[in-house]
Amino acid sequence: MSIEQIAGRLKIHDIRPTQQRIKVYEYLLKHPTHPSVDTIYTALSPEYPTFSKTTVYNTLDVLLKAGLIRAVLLSGNEVRYDGNANEHGHFFCRRCSEVYDFEYVLGVTASEELEGFQTERRDLYQFGLCRTCAKEEEKAI
Amino acid sequence: MSIEQIAGRLKIHDIRPTQQRIKVYEYLLKHPTHPSVDTIYTALSPEYPTFSKTTVYNTLDVLLKAGLIRAVLLSGNEVRYDGNANEHGHFFCRRCSEVYDFEYVLGVTASEELEGFQTERRDLYQFGLCRTCAKEEEKAI
DNA sequence: GTTCCTGCAAAAGCTTTGCAGAAGA
DNA sequence: TCTTCTGCAAAGCTTTTGCAGGAAC
């Protein structure tokens, strides 16, 4: 996605497209690695001498509220951010700590507990061993 | 679940059943409201004059690693804890901020991206309006 | 020109660490 | 008795707040 396209998307959501906001959003779109606040700041900081962490916090907040990005909790208690706001699954490997996005078709049959509830968004997380680590563990036995 | 049963469950997982650990785990089991560290500490503190937040952190860590409890990120970036480690869904209402647990039958058809992956655990989150808030919003229009 | 955003510094809040004394096995 | 845990204090982070100057419109 080009800078212009990103700026346009921000405008649609009534977000003033400043240099910093465009850069943060672009970083999230280009790096589907679910970076933390610090990772984003560290990556963009060299390019902008005055870039501040406060702005990263502000920007993530704004993008979150607009629904353009997602916050995810993959392991322990570290909050990380995801530039892909479309419905997709997250697979977290407990061995290599890598995150894998995946598409899915979900047939949810929720119990009557949720009758009358309006679901606007769903998140599916899966935890276990990725292909590579599953093979490694098999060898080890 | 009785104190003895809780102590037994901790022992099975090689966790020394101290007063504090039993209390924290009991609180999580009795309050399916997904409390934060602070909520747990504030609730148990009056009963135990010397009870410390450090112990809450330590205990939650131990219980998490044993798989007896879960950490969840429901809104913003506040980590909260769930005493129910069985597979179940979380519904978070964006209007009243209440959390509702629900049972579900899930037919996941993951794409080939996950072939060879070993899934050990799944989490399903849903966001939207609960029954009460859905009705209120309808009225307001 | 007006509004809103950035980024510095400082404050506030959260989480971890080190360690002496206490509790559990 | 030996090991492990608790809880205080302090350190180390993370996140928020206030506000003057700057960017966007």
mmCIF file of C-alpha atoms (C1' of nucleotides) in Angstrom:
data_model
loop_
_atom_site.group_PDB
_atom_site.id
_atom_site.type_symbol
_atom_site.label_atom_id
_atom_site.label_comp_id
_atom_site.label_asym_id
_atom_site.label_seq_id
_atom_site.Cartn_x
_atom_site.Cartn_y
_atom_site.Cartn_z
ATOM 1 C CA MET A 1 0.000 0.000 0.000
ATOM 2 C CA SER A 2 1.394 3.403 -0.991
ATOM 3 C CA ILE A 3 1.791 6.405 1.283
ATOM 4 C CA GLU A 4 -1.118 8.056 -0.530
ATOM 5 C CA GLN A 5 -3.342 5.053 -0.018
ATOM 6 C CA ILE A 6 -2.474 4.938 3.677
ATOM 7 C CA ALA A 7 -3.164 8.668 4.026
ATOM 8 C CA GLY A 8 -6.491 8.178 2.260
ATOM 9 C CA ARG A 9 -7.478 5.364 4.552
ATOM 10 C CA LEU A 10 -6.672 7.477 7.601
ATOM 11 C CA LYS A 11 -8.742 10.378 6.239
ATOM 12 C CA ILE A 12 -11.738 8.108 5.700
ATOM 13 C CA HIS A 13 -11.576 7.338 9.400
ATOM 14 C CA ASP A 14 -11.307 11.023 10.319
ATOM 15 C CA ILE A 15 -7.695 10.659 11.333
ATOM 16 C CA ARG A 16 -5.428 13.499 10.297
ATOM 17 C CA PRO A 17 -2.696 11.840 8.231
ATOM 18 C CA THR A 18 0.473 13.131 9.832
ATOM 19 C CA GLN A 19 3.932 11.872 8.877
ATOM 20 C CA GLN A 20 4.200 9.925 12.101
ATOM 21 C CA ARG A 21 0.823 8.232 11.864
ATOM 22 C CA ILE A 22 1.474 7.212 8.281
ATOM 23 C CA LYS A 23 4.858 5.776 9.251
ATOM 24 C CA VAL A 24 3.522 3.783 12.183
ATOM 25 C CA TYR A 25 0.618 2.367 10.191
ATOM 26 C CA GLU A 26 2.887 1.591 7.242
ATOM 27 C CA TYR A 27 5.256 -0.236 9.559
ATOM 28 C CA LEU A 28 2.442 -2.386 10.927
ATOM 29 C CA LEU A 29 1.205 -3.203 7.428
ATOM 30 C CA LYS A 30 4.676 -4.122 6.182
ATOM 31 C CA HIS A 31 5.651 -6.161 9.222
ATOM 32 C CA PRO A 32 3.037 -8.792 10.009
ATOM 33 C CA THR A 33 5.180 -9.844 12.954
ATOM 34 C CA HIS A 34 2.911 -8.312 15.604
ATOM 35 C CA PRO A 35 5.446 -5.837 16.960
ATOM 36 C CA SER A 36 5.350 -4.278 20.419
ATOM 37 C CA VAL A 37 5.348 -0.530 21.104
ATOM 38 C CA ASP A 38 9.064 -0.665 21.675
ATOM 39 C CA THR A 39 9.804 -2.567 18.467
ATOM 40 C CA ILE A 40 7.936 0.019 16.422
ATOM 41 C CA TYR A 41 9.644 2.892 18.173
ATOM 42 C CA THR A 42 13.117 1.372 17.814
ATOM 43 C CA ALA A 43 12.568 0.637 14.130
ATOM 44 C CA LEU A 44 11.327 4.110 13.170
ATOM 45 C CA SER A 45 13.450 6.163 15.527
ATOM 46 C CA PRO A 46 16.693 6.273 13.452
ATOM 47 C CA GLU A 47 14.827 7.654 10.453
ATOM 48 C CA TYR A 48 13.253 10.476 12.472
ATOM 49 C CA PRO A 49 15.597 12.071 14.972
ATOM 50 C CA THR A 50 12.812 13.632 17.038
ATOM 51 C CA PHE A 51 10.370 10.759 16.837
ATOM 52 C CA SER A 52 8.998 10.046 20.293
ATOM 53 C CA LYS A 53 7.503 7.060 22.041
ATOM 54 C CA THR A 54 4.602 9.200 23.173
ATOM 55 C CA THR A 55 3.607 9.501 19.540
ATOM 56 C CA VAL A 56 3.728 5.739 19.094
ATOM 57 C CA TYR A 57 1.365 5.345 22.037
ATOM 58 C CA ASN A 58 -0.938 8.080 20.758
ATOM 59 C CA THR A 59 -0.971 6.692 17.239
ATOM 60 C CA LEU A 60 -1.627 3.099 18.240
ATOM 61 C CA ASP A 61 -4.470 4.335 20.400
ATOM 62 C CA VAL A 62 -6.001 6.285 17.543
ATOM 63 C CA LEU A 63 -5.638 3.398 15.086
ATOM 64 C CA LEU A 64 -7.067 0.934 17.593
ATOM 65 C CA LYS A 65 -10.135 3.083 18.251
ATOM 66 C CA ALA A 66 -10.701 3.408 14.505
ATOM 67 C CA GLY A 67 -10.537 -0.376 14.178
ATOM 68 C CA LEU A 68 -7.640 -0.214 11.727
ATOM 69 C CA ILE A 69 -5.358 -2.350 13.872
ATOM 70 C CA ARG A 70 -5.690 -4.926 16.645
ATOM 71 C CA ALA A 71 -4.046 -5.507 19.991
ATOM 72 C CA VAL A 72 -3.151 -9.115 20.734
ATOM 73 C CA LEU A 73 -1.869 -10.992 23.775
ATOM 74 C CA LEU A 74 0.154 -13.915 22.513
ATOM 75 C CA SER A 75 2.250 -15.025 25.426
ATOM 76 C CA GLY A 76 2.700 -13.956 28.985
ATOM 77 C CA ASN A 77 1.492 -10.430 29.388
ATOM 78 C CA GLU A 78 3.117 -8.553 26.532
ATOM 79 C CA VAL A 79 0.730 -6.522 24.387
ATOM 80 C CA ARG A 80 1.500 -6.543 20.678
ATOM 81 C CA TYR A 81 -0.084 -4.919 17.638
ATOM 82 C CA ASP A 82 -1.421 -6.285 14.380
ATOM 83 C CA GLY A 83 -1.896 -4.174 11.264
ATOM 84 C CA ASN A 84 -4.257 -6.702 9.752
ATOM 85 C CA ALA A 85 -7.718 -5.844 11.045
ATOM 86 C CA ASN A 86 -9.484 -8.402 8.863
ATOM 87 C CA GLU A 87 -10.781 -11.529 10.549
ATOM 88 C CA HIS A 88 -7.942 -14.032 10.668
ATOM 89 C CA GLY A 89 -6.476 -16.517 13.095
ATOM 90 C CA HIS A 90 -3.272 -16.312 15.102
ATOM 91 C CA PHE A 91 -1.189 -19.370 15.727
ATOM 92 C CA PHE A 92 1.433 -19.008 18.424
ATOM 93 C CA CYS A 93 4.201 -21.623 18.622
ATOM 94 C CA ARG A 94 5.226 -22.302 22.222
ATOM 95 C CA ARG A 95 8.632 -23.568 21.115
ATOM 96 C CA CYS A 96 9.959 -20.919 18.718
ATOM 97 C CA SER A 97 7.580 -18.129 19.881
ATOM 98 C CA GLU A 98 6.791 -17.321 16.260
ATOM 99 C CA VAL A 99 3.365 -16.008 15.270
ATOM 100 C CA TYR A 100 1.626 -17.360 12.174
ATOM 101 C CA ASP A 101 -1.460 -15.773 10.687
ATOM 102 C CA PHE A 102 -3.963 -18.068 9.045
ATOM 103 C CA GLU A 103 -7.273 -17.898 7.261
ATOM 104 C CA TYR A 104 -10.140 -20.028 8.391
ATOM 105 C CA VAL A 105 -13.739 -20.881 7.914
ATOM 106 C CA LEU A 106 -15.467 -21.001 11.218
ATOM 107 C CA GLY A 107 -18.711 -22.714 12.040
ATOM 108 C CA VAL A 108 -19.504 -21.460 15.503
ATOM 109 C CA THR A 109 -22.461 -22.960 17.270
ATOM 110 C CA ALA A 110 -22.611 -20.868 20.382
ATOM 111 C CA SER A 111 -24.849 -22.079 23.163
ATOM 112 C CA GLU A 112 -28.091 -20.320 24.034
ATOM 113 C CA GLU A 113 -26.093 -18.177 26.460
ATOM 114 C CA LEU A 114 -25.429 -15.812 23.576
ATOM 115 C CA GLU A 115 -28.987 -15.505 22.259
ATOM 116 C CA GLY A 116 -29.800 -11.876 21.597
ATOM 117 C CA PHE A 117 -26.134 -10.896 21.595
ATOM 118 C CA GLN A 118 -24.803 -8.957 18.609
ATOM 119 C CA THR A 119 -21.370 -10.123 17.567
ATOM 120 C CA GLU A 120 -19.433 -7.553 15.588
ATOM 121 C CA ARG A 121 -16.010 -9.123 15.627
ATOM 122 C CA ARG A 122 -14.359 -12.432 16.410
ATOM 123 C CA ASP A 123 -10.794 -13.426 17.221
ATOM 124 C CA LEU A 124 -9.471 -16.965 17.080
ATOM 125 C CA TYR A 125 -6.170 -17.919 18.674
ATOM 126 C CA GLN A 126 -4.454 -21.271 18.467
ATOM 127 C CA PHE A 127 -1.458 -22.385 20.498
ATOM 128 C CA GLY A 128 0.855 -25.331 20.070
ATOM 129 C CA LEU A 129 3.729 -26.346 17.831
ATOM 130 C CA CYS A 130 4.379 -25.067 14.329
ATOM 131 C CA ARG A 131 5.310 -27.481 11.529
ATOM 132 C CA THR A 132 9.064 -27.112 12.041
ATOM 133 C CA CYS A 133 8.973 -27.409 15.817
ATOM 134 C CA ALA A 134 6.585 -30.366 15.682
ATOM 135 C CA LYS A 135 9.168 -32.252 13.592
ATOM 136 C CA GLU A 136 12.019 -31.247 15.896
ATOM 137 C CA GLU A 137 10.160 -32.495 18.947
ATOM 138 C CA GLU A 138 9.449 -35.807 17.225
ATOM 139 C CA LYS A 139 13.148 -36.293 16.526
ATOM 140 C CA ALA A 140 14.043 -35.505 20.129
ATOM 141 C CA ILE A 141 11.951 -38.363 21.501
ATOM 142 C CA MET B 1 -14.477 -26.390 45.097
ATOM 143 C CA SER B 2 -13.268 -26.821 48.688
ATOM 144 C CA ILE B 3 -9.947 -25.658 50.082
ATOM 145 C CA GLU B 4 -8.849 -29.292 50.215
ATOM 146 C CA GLN B 5 -9.755 -29.865 46.604
ATOM 147 C CA ILE B 6 -7.873 -26.750 45.553
ATOM 148 C CA ALA B 7 -4.838 -27.812 47.558
ATOM 149 C CA GLY B 8 -5.015 -31.229 45.938
ATOM 150 C CA ARG B 9 -5.165 -29.776 42.479
ATOM 151 C CA LEU B 10 -2.117 -27.618 43.175
ATOM 152 C CA LYS B 11 -0.177 -30.634 44.498
ATOM 153 C CA ILE B 12 -0.960 -32.604 41.347
ATOM 154 C CA HIS B 13 0.743 -29.838 39.397
ATOM 155 C CA ASP B 14 3.743 -29.831 41.741
ATOM 156 C CA ILE B 15 2.758 -26.510 43.258
ATOM 157 C CA ARG B 16 3.219 -26.176 46.979
ATOM 158 C CA PRO B 17 -0.247 -25.304 48.298
ATOM 159 C CA THR B 18 0.464 -22.273 50.445
ATOM 160 C CA GLN B 19 -2.285 -20.185 52.044
ATOM 161 C CA GLN B 20 -1.754 -17.395 49.531
ATOM 162 C CA ARG B 21 -1.795 -19.591 46.443
ATOM 163 C CA ILE B 22 -4.952 -21.330 47.596
ATOM 164 C CA LYS B 23 -6.628 -17.971 48.226
ATOM 165 C CA VAL B 24 -5.694 -16.518 44.850
ATOM 166 C CA TYR B 25 -6.794 -19.601 42.962
ATOM 167 C CA GLU B 26 -9.996 -19.821 45.000
ATOM 168 C CA TYR B 27 -10.742 -16.190 44.202
ATOM 169 C CA LEU B 28 -10.311 -16.791 40.473
ATOM 170 C CA LEU B 29 -12.556 -19.854 40.590
ATOM 171 C CA LYS B 30 -15.267 -18.054 42.560
ATOM 172 C CA HIS B 31 -15.192 -14.856 40.512
ATOM 173 C CA PRO B 32 -15.530 -15.612 36.809
ATOM 174 C CA THR B 33 -15.257 -11.881 36.170
ATOM 175 C CA HIS B 34 -11.705 -12.044 34.799
ATOM 176 C CA PRO B 35 -10.102 -9.876 37.475
ATOM 177 C CA SER B 36 -6.854 -7.957 37.059
ATOM 178 C CA VAL B 37 -3.844 -8.304 39.366
ATOM 179 C CA ASP B 38 -4.995 -5.257 41.252
ATOM 180 C CA THR B 39 -8.562 -6.493 41.693
ATOM 181 C CA ILE B 40 -7.331 -9.750 43.191
ATOM 182 C CA TYR B 41 -4.907 -7.971 45.484
ATOM 183 C CA THR B 42 -7.499 -5.423 46.663
ATOM 184 C CA ALA B 43 -10.056 -8.142 47.317
ATOM 185 C CA LEU B 44 -7.796 -10.409 49.354
ATOM 186 C CA SER B 45 -5.727 -7.770 51.095
ATOM 187 C CA PRO B 46 -8.149 -6.877 53.943
ATOM 188 C CA GLU B 47 -8.343 -10.517 55.001
ATOM 189 C CA TYR B 48 -4.552 -10.880 55.171
ATOM 190 C CA PRO B 49 -2.777 -7.876 56.673
ATOM 191 C CA THR B 50 0.626 -8.774 55.237
ATOM 192 C CA PHE B 51 -0.568 -10.012 51.865
ATOM 193 C CA SER B 52 1.570 -8.511 49.126
ATOM 194 C CA LYS B 53 1.138 -7.768 45.460
ATOM 195 C CA THR B 54 4.425 -9.519 44.750
ATOM 196 C CA THR B 55 2.784 -12.733 45.856
ATOM 197 C CA VAL B 56 -0.144 -12.139 43.525
ATOM 198 C CA TYR B 57 2.281 -11.744 40.619
ATOM 199 C CA ASN B 58 4.261 -14.825 41.654
ATOM 200 C CA THR B 59 1.149 -16.913 42.122
ATOM 201 C CA LEU B 60 -0.476 -15.933 38.835
ATOM 202 C CA ASP B 61 2.776 -16.757 37.100
ATOM 203 C CA VAL B 62 2.947 -20.190 38.702
ATOM 204 C CA LEU B 63 -0.702 -20.951 37.925
ATOM 205 C CA LEU B 64 -0.321 -19.746 34.341
ATOM 206 C CA LYS B 65 2.717 -21.936 33.728
ATOM 207 C CA ALA B 66 0.852 -24.915 35.138
ATOM 208 C CA GLY B 67 -2.029 -24.195 32.760
ATOM 209 C CA LEU B 68 -4.528 -23.852 35.608
ATOM 210 C CA ILE B 69 -5.544 -20.324 34.638
ATOM 211 C CA ARG B 70 -5.496 -18.123 31.541
ATOM 212 C CA ALA B 71 -4.435 -14.573 30.767
ATOM 213 C CA VAL B 72 -6.803 -12.628 28.516
ATOM 214 C CA LEU B 73 -6.704 -9.261 26.798
ATOM 215 C CA LEU B 74 -10.264 -8.076 26.505
ATOM 216 C CA SER B 75 -10.040 -4.367 25.864
ATOM 217 C CA GLY B 76 -7.273 -1.858 25.436
ATOM 218 C CA ASN B 77 -4.131 -3.232 26.973
ATOM 219 C CA GLU B 78 -5.188 -4.457 30.385
ATOM 220 C CA VAL B 79 -4.230 -8.032 31.160
ATOM 221 C CA ARG B 80 -6.817 -9.980 33.098
ATOM 222 C CA TYR B 81 -6.973 -13.516 34.493
ATOM 223 C CA ASP B 82 -9.433 -16.345 34.083
ATOM 224 C CA GLY B 83 -9.723 -19.237 36.524
ATOM 225 C CA ASN B 84 -11.510 -21.389 33.964
ATOM 226 C CA ALA B 85 -8.820 -23.127 31.944
ATOM 227 C CA ASN B 86 -11.288 -25.272 29.993
ATOM 228 C CA GLU B 87 -11.940 -24.352 26.401
ATOM 229 C CA HIS B 88 -14.679 -21.725 26.351
ATOM 230 C CA GLY B 89 -15.481 -18.499 24.580
ATOM 231 C CA HIS B 90 -15.282 -14.932 25.861
ATOM 232 C CA PHE B 91 -17.808 -12.355 24.813
ATOM 233 C CA PHE B 92 -16.840 -8.772 25.580
ATOM 234 C CA CYS B 93 -19.567 -6.100 25.416
ATOM 235 C CA ARG B 94 -18.194 -2.806 24.126
ATOM 236 C CA ARG B 95 -21.007 -0.859 25.797
ATOM 237 C CA CYS B 96 -21.095 -2.169 29.380
ATOM 238 C CA SER B 97 -17.583 -3.695 29.314
ATOM 239 C CA GLU B 98 -18.942 -6.857 30.870
ATOM 240 C CA VAL B 99 -17.395 -10.235 30.061
ATOM 241 C CA TYR B 100 -19.602 -13.238 29.350
ATOM 242 C CA ASP B 101 -18.286 -16.772 29.124
ATOM 243 C CA PHE B 102 -19.960 -19.115 26.708
ATOM 244 C CA GLU B 103 -19.737 -22.682 25.521
ATOM 245 C CA TYR B 104 -19.457 -23.441 21.858
ATOM 246 C CA VAL B 105 -19.040 -26.107 19.275
ATOM 247 C CA LEU B 106 -16.437 -25.032 16.796
ATOM 248 C CA GLY B 107 -15.947 -26.359 13.311
ATOM 249 C CA VAL B 108 -12.630 -24.860 12.297
ATOM 250 C CA THR B 109 -11.544 -25.397 8.751
ATOM 251 C CA ALA B 110 -8.112 -23.829 8.805
ATOM 252 C CA SER B 111 -6.422 -23.208 5.513
ATOM 253 C CA GLU B 112 -3.464 -25.302 4.346
ATOM 254 C CA GLU B 113 -1.213 -22.731 6.010
ATOM 255 C CA LEU B 114 -1.585 -24.758 9.198
ATOM 256 C CA GLU B 115 -0.877 -28.214 7.757
ATOM 257 C CA GLY B 116 1.550 -30.046 9.976
ATOM 258 C CA PHE B 117 0.907 -27.718 12.898
ATOM 259 C CA GLN B 118 -0.050 -29.243 16.246
ATOM 260 C CA THR B 119 -2.774 -27.278 17.963
ATOM 261 C CA GLU B 120 -2.882 -27.843 21.715
ATOM 262 C CA ARG B 121 -5.213 -25.061 22.726
ATOM 263 C CA ARG B 122 -7.666 -22.633 21.171
ATOM 264 C CA ASP B 123 -9.158 -19.368 22.344
ATOM 265 C CA LEU B 124 -12.220 -17.767 20.829
ATOM 266 C CA TYR B 125 -13.132 -14.149 21.557
ATOM 267 C CA GLN B 126 -16.237 -12.339 20.419
ATOM 268 C CA PHE B 127 -16.865 -8.611 20.672
ATOM 269 C CA GLY B 128 -20.049 -6.626 20.272
ATOM 270 C CA LEU B 129 -23.177 -5.897 22.266
ATOM 271 C CA CYS B 130 -24.647 -8.093 24.961
ATOM 272 C CA ARG B 131 -28.382 -8.808 25.043
ATOM 273 C CA THR B 132 -29.209 -5.904 27.364
ATOM 274 C CA CYS B 133 -27.085 -3.344 25.568
ATOM 275 C CA ALA B 134 -28.347 -4.432 22.148
ATOM 276 C CA LYS B 135 -31.893 -3.634 23.346
ATOM 277 C CA GLU B 136 -30.833 -0.291 24.809
ATOM 278 C CA GLU B 137 -29.161 0.755 21.576
ATOM 279 C CA GLU B 138 -32.279 -0.153 19.620
ATOM 280 C CA LYS B 139 -34.390 2.060 21.868
ATOM 281 C CA ALA B 140 -31.993 4.963 21.464
ATOM 282 C CA ILE B 141 -32.392 5.068 17.691
ATOM 283 C "C1'" DG C 1 -6.136 31.631 11.683
ATOM 284 C "C1'" DT C 2 -7.756 27.762 14.047
ATOM 285 C "C1'" DT C 3 -7.532 23.283 15.355
ATOM 286 C "C1'" DC C 4 -5.246 19.399 16.462
ATOM 287 C "C1'" DC C 5 -0.748 16.807 16.916
ATOM 288 C "C1'" DT C 6 3.979 16.122 18.366
ATOM 289 C "C1'" DG C 7 7.550 15.473 21.517
ATOM 290 C "C1'" DC C 8 9.948 16.743 25.608
ATOM 291 C "C1'" DA C 9 10.056 16.273 30.572
ATOM 292 C "C1'" DA C 10 8.059 14.776 34.534
ATOM 293 C "C1'" DA C 11 4.765 12.005 37.027
ATOM 294 C "C1'" DA C 12 2.334 7.981 37.782
ATOM 295 C "C1'" DG C 13 1.717 3.268 37.538
ATOM 296 C "C1'" DC C 14 2.993 -1.412 36.831
ATOM 297 C "C1'" DT C 15 6.131 -5.351 37.229
ATOM 298 C "C1'" DT C 16 10.472 -7.402 38.557
ATOM 299 C "C1'" DT C 17 14.408 -8.231 41.593
ATOM 300 C "C1'" DG C 18 17.101 -9.132 45.863
ATOM 301 C "C1'" DC C 19 17.002 -10.868 50.037
ATOM 302 C "C1'" DA C 20 15.970 -11.883 55.085
ATOM 303 C "C1'" DG C 21 12.684 -14.217 57.595
ATOM 304 C "C1'" DA C 22 8.758 -17.565 57.534
ATOM 305 C "C1'" DA C 23 6.245 -21.531 56.111
ATOM 306 C "C1'" DG C 24 5.761 -26.068 54.129
ATOM 307 C "C1'" DA C 25 7.615 -30.893 53.348
ATOM 308 C "C1'" DT D 1 16.485 -29.791 58.520
ATOM 309 C "C1'" DC D 2 16.151 -28.412 53.950
ATOM 310 C "C1'" DT D 3 13.858 -26.389 50.445
ATOM 311 C "C1'" DT D 4 10.836 -23.172 48.743
ATOM 312 C "C1'" DC D 5 7.781 -19.142 49.376
ATOM 313 C "C1'" DT D 6 6.458 -14.643 51.160
ATOM 314 C "C1'" DG D 7 6.614 -9.846 51.543
ATOM 315 C "C1'" DC D 8 9.096 -5.642 52.089
ATOM 316 C "C1'" DA D 9 11.847 -2.202 49.781
ATOM 317 C "C1'" DA D 10 14.019 -0.614 45.894
ATOM 318 C "C1'" DA D 11 14.934 -0.671 41.063
ATOM 319 C "C1'" DG D 12 13.503 -0.880 36.432
ATOM 320 C "C1'" DC D 13 10.173 -0.599 33.130
ATOM 321 C "C1'" DT D 14 6.008 1.010 30.798
ATOM 322 C "C1'" DT D 15 2.471 4.220 30.084
ATOM 323 C "C1'" DT D 16 0.182 8.623 30.922
ATOM 324 C "C1'" DT D 17 -0.073 13.644 31.571
ATOM 325 C "C1'" DG D 18 0.824 18.665 30.874
ATOM 326 C "C1'" DC D 19 2.076 21.837 27.898
ATOM 327 C "C1'" DA D 20 4.779 24.828 24.467
ATOM 328 C "C1'" DG D 21 5.860 24.777 19.790
ATOM 329 C "C1'" DG D 22 4.677 22.969 15.235
ATOM 330 C "C1'" DA D 23 2.059 20.827 11.503
ATOM 331 C "C1'" DA D 24 -2.262 20.200 9.038
ATOM 332 C "C1'" DC D 25 -6.320 22.193 7.093
#
